[in-house]
Coordinates of C-alpha atoms in Angstrom, one line a residue:
X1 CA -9.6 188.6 -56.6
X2 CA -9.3 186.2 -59.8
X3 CA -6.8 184.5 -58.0
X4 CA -8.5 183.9 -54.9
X5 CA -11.7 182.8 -56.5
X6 CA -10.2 180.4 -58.7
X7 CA -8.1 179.3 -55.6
X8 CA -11.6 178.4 -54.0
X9 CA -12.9 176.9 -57.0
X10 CA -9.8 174.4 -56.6
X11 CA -10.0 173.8 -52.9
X12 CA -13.8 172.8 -53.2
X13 CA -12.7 170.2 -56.5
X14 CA -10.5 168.9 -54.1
X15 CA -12.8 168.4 -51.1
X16 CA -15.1 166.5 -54.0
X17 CA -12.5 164.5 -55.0
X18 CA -11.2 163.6 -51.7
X19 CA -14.7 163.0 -50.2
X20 CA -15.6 160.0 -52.7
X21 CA -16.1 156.5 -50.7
X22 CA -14.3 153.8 -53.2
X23 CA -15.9 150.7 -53.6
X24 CA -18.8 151.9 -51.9
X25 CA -22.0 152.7 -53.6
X26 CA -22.8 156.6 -54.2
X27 CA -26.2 156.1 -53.4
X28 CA -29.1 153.8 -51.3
X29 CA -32.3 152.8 -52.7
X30 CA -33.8 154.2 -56.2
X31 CA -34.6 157.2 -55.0
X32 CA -31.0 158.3 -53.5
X33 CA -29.4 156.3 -56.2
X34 CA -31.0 158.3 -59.0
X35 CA -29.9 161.6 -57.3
X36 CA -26.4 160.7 -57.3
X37 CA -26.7 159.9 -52.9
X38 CA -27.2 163.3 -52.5
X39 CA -29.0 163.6 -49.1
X40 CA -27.3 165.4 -46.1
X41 CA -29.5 167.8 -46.3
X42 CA -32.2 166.7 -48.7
X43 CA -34.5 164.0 -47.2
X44 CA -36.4 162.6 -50.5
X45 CA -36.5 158.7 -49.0
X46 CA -36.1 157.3 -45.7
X47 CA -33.4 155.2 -47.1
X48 CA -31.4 158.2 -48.1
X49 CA -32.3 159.9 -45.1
X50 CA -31.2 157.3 -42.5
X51 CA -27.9 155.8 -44.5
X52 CA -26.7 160.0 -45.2
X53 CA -27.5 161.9 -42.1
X54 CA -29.9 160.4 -39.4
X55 CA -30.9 163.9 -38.1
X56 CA -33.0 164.3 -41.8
X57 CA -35.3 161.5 -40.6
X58 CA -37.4 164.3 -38.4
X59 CA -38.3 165.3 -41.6
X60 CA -40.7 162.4 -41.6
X61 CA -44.1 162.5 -39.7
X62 CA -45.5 159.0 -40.6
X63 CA -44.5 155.4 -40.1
X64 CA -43.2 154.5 -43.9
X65 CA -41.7 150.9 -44.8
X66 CA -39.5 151.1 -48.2
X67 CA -38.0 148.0 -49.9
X68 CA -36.0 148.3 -52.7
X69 CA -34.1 145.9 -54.7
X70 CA -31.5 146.8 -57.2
X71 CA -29.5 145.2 -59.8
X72 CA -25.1 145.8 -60.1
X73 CA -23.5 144.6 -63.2
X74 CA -20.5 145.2 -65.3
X75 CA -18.4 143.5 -67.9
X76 CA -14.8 143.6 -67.0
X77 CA -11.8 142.0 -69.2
X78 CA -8.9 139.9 -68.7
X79 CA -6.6 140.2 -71.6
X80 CA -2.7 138.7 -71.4
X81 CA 0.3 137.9 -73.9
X82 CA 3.0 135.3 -74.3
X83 CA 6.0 136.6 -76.8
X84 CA 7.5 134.2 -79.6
X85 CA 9.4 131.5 -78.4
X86 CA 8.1 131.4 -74.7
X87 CA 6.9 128.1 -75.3
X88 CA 9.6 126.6 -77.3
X89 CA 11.8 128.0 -80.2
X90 CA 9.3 127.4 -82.7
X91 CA 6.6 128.5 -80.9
X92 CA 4.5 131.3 -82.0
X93 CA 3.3 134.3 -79.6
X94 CA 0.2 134.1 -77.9
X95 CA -2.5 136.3 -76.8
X96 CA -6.3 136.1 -75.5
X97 CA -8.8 137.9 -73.6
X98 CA -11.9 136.6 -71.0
X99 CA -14.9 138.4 -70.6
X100 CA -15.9 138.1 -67.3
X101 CA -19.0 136.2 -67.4
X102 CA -20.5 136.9 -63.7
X103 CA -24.0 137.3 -63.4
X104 CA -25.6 140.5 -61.8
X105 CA -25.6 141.0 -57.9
X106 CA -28.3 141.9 -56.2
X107 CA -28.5 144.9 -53.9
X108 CA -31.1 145.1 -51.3
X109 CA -32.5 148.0 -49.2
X110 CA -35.0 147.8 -46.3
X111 CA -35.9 150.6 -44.2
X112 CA -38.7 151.5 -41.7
X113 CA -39.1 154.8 -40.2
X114 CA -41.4 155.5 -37.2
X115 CA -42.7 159.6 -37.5
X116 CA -45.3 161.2 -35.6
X117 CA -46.1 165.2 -36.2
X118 CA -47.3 165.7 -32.8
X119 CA -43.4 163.8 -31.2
X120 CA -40.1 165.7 -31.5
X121 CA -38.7 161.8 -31.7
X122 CA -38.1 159.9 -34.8
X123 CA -36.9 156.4 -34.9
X124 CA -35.7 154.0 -37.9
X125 CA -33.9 150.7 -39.0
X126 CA -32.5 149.7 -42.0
X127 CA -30.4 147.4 -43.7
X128 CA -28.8 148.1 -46.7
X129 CA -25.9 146.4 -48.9
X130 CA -24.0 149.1 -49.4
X131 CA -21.1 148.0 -51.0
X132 CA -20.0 144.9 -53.3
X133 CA -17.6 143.7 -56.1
X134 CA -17.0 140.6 -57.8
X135 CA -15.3 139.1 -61.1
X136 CA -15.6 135.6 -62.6
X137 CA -13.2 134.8 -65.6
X138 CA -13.7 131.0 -66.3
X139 CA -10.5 128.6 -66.7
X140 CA -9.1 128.8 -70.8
X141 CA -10.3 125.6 -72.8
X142 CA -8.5 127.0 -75.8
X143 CA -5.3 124.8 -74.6
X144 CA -1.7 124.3 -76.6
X145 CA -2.0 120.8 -75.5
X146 CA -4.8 118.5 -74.8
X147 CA -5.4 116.1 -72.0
X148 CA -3.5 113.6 -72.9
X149 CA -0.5 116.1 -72.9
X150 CA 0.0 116.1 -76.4
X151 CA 0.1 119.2 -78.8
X152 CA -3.4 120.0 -79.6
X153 CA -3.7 120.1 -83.7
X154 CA -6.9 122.8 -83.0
X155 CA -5.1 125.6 -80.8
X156 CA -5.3 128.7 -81.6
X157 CA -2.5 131.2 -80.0
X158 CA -4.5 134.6 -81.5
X159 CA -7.3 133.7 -78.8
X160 CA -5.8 131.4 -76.2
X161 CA -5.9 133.7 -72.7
X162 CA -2.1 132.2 -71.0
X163 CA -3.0 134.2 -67.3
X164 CA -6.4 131.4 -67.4
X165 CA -4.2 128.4 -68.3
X166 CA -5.5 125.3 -66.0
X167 CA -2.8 125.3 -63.4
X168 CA -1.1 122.2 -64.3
X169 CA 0.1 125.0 -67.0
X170 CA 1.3 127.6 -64.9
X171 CA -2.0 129.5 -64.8
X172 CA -4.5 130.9 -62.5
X173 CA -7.1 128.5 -63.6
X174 CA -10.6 130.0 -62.9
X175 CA -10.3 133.7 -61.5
X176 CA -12.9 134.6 -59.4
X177 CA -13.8 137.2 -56.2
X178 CA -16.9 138.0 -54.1
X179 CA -17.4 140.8 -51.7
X180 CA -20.0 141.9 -50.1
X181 CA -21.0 144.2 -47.4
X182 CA -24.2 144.6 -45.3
X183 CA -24.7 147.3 -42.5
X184 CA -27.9 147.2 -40.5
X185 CA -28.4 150.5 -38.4
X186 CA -30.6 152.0 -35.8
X187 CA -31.5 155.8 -36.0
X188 CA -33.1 158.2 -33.9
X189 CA -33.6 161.6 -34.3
X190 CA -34.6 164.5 -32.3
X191 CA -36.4 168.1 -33.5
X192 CA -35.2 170.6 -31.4
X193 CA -37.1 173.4 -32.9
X194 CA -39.3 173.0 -36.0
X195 CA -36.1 174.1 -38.0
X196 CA -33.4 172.5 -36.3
X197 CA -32.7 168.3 -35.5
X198 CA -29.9 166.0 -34.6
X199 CA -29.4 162.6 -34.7
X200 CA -27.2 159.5 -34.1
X201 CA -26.8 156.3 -35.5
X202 CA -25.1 153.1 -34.6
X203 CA -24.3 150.7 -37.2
X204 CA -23.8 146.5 -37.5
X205 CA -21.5 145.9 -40.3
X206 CA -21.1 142.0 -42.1
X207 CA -18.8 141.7 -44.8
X208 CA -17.9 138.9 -46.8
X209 CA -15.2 138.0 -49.2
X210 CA -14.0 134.8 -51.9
X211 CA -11.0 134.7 -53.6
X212 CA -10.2 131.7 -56.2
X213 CA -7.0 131.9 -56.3
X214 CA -6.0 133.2 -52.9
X215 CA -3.1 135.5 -53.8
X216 CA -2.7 135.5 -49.8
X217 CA -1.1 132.1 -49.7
X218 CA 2.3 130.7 -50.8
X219 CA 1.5 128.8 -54.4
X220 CA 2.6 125.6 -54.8
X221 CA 3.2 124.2 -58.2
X222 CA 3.2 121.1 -57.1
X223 CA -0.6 121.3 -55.5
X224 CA -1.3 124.6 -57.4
X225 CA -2.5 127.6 -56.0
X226 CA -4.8 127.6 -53.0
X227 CA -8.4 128.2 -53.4
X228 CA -10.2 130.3 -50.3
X229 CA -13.2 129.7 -48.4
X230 CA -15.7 132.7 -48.3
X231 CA -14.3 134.3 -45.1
X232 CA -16.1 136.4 -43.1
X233 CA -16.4 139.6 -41.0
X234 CA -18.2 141.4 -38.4
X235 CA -18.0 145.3 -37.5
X236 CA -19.5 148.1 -36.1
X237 CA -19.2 152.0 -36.1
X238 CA -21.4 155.0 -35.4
X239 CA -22.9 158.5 -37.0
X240 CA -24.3 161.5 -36.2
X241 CA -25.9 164.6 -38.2
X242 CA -27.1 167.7 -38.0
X243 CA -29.8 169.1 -40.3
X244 CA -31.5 172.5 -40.2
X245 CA -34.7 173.2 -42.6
X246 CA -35.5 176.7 -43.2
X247 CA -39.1 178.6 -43.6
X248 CA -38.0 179.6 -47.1
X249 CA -36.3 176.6 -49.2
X250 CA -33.1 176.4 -47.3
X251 CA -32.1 173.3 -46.0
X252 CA -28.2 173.1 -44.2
X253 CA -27.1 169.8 -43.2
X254 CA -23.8 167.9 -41.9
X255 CA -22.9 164.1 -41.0
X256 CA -19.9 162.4 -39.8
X257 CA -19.5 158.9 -39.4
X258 CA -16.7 157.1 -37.1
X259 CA -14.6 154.3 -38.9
X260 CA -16.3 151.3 -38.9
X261 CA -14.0 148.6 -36.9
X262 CA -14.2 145.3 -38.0
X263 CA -12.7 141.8 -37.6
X264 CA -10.5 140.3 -39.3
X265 CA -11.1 138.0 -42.1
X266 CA -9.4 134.6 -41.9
X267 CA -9.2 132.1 -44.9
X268 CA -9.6 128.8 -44.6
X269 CA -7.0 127.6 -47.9
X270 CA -7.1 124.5 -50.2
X271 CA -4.8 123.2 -52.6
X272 CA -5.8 121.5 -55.9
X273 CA -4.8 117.8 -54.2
X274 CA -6.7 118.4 -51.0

């Protein structure tokens, strides 16, 4: 019996584990964001309601508008190392690190629900950005040599970051990526008993992404690495749910959404000499 209950135990972790959604946000809105995105089968907020499971949005019987705005930050580091005598035989190793110095992104969240107690329909629209990421780590100014191309009396190799070199000197330069995602989404939902409701969802997506350098390209040390135009891309997808609410405090509730299809992104490249 041990056995079989810890066996269970360890299935579930698994399901938890396997069931997390990557680079997208856990949560929608302050509401669902400060409970963690938990709302299959707990309708606090419309915006919860209507990104989770679009059956919980009969759970509404008024028209409610909800805006929320949200801020994402975080402070990444780029830390690399040159040995002794990588830039000559005399020349001592070298290390550095850049704090990423990217200010923080917003996240919007609009939603309108349309509820009536005495209509087993419930209609809603949203819009929400529901994923994003992004670093900037500014080109190194802490240089071995100056412009002129002679040794620079002032450098210092305990704090001169070699992977943001300019890339006249074989470095990335100024690091930097964007992404961004946007899904807008229709819902309707349906009470078929006072307990029991379904409901679909189609979704828009937009997505957007930078990359300075593009890693996608050949580099060219001649012209030096190719930056990329923000490219773009459009997609769509689908969901439905199911959500029963009980006379007692229970409330059951399930959602599955389709993989959302979209184009593909195409980057327009540029080299350093045009």
């Amino acid at each position: 019996m041990k056995k079989f209950v810890f066996s269970l135990l360890g299935f579930c972790l698994y399901l938890s584990i396997y069931a997390q959604t990557g680079h997208v946000m856990q949560g929608v809105g302050s509401v669902n964001m400060s409970m963690g995105g938990a709302a299959t089968a707990q309708p606090l907020d419309i915006s919860g309601s209507m990104y989770w499971n679009p059956a919980t949005a009969s759970a509404f019987d008024e028209t409610i508008i909800k805006l929320d705005l949200g801020l994402f930050f975080s402070s990444p580091e780029l830390s690399s190392s040159l040995p002794a005598g990588a830039l000559g035989p005399d020349s001592p190793p070298v290390f550095g690190t850049t704090l990423d110095d990217r200010p923080a992104s917003l996240m919007p969240a609009i939603a309108m629900l349309w509820g009536n107690a005495d209509s087993k329909h419930t209609f809603g629209v949203s819009a929400f950005g529901i994923s994003g990421f992004g670093v900037t780590f500014p080109q190194e100014t802490n240089l071995p040599i100056n412009s002129e191309g002679n040794p620079n009396p002032n450098w210092n190799p305990n704090n001169s970051n070699s992977i943001n070199w300019p890339q006249q000197l074989r470095g990335f330069g100024r690091v930097e990526s964007n992404y961004m995602l946007l899904q807008i989404s229709g819902t309707w939902a349906y009470e078929i008993s006072e307990q029991f409701s379904v409901g679909v969802q189609p979704n828009f997506n937009y997505a957007a992404l930078e990359l300075q350098p593009n890693p996608l390209a050949m580099p060219d040390m001649e012209k030096g690495y190719p930056i990329a135009d923000n490219a773009s891309s459009f997609g769509f997808g689908a969901q439905i749910g199911v959500f029963y609410n009980s006379d007692f405090g229970l409330k059951l509730g399930a959602s599955y959404q389709t993989n959302q299809f979209f184009s593909e992104f195409e980057f327009d490249n540029t080299y350093l000499d045009g």
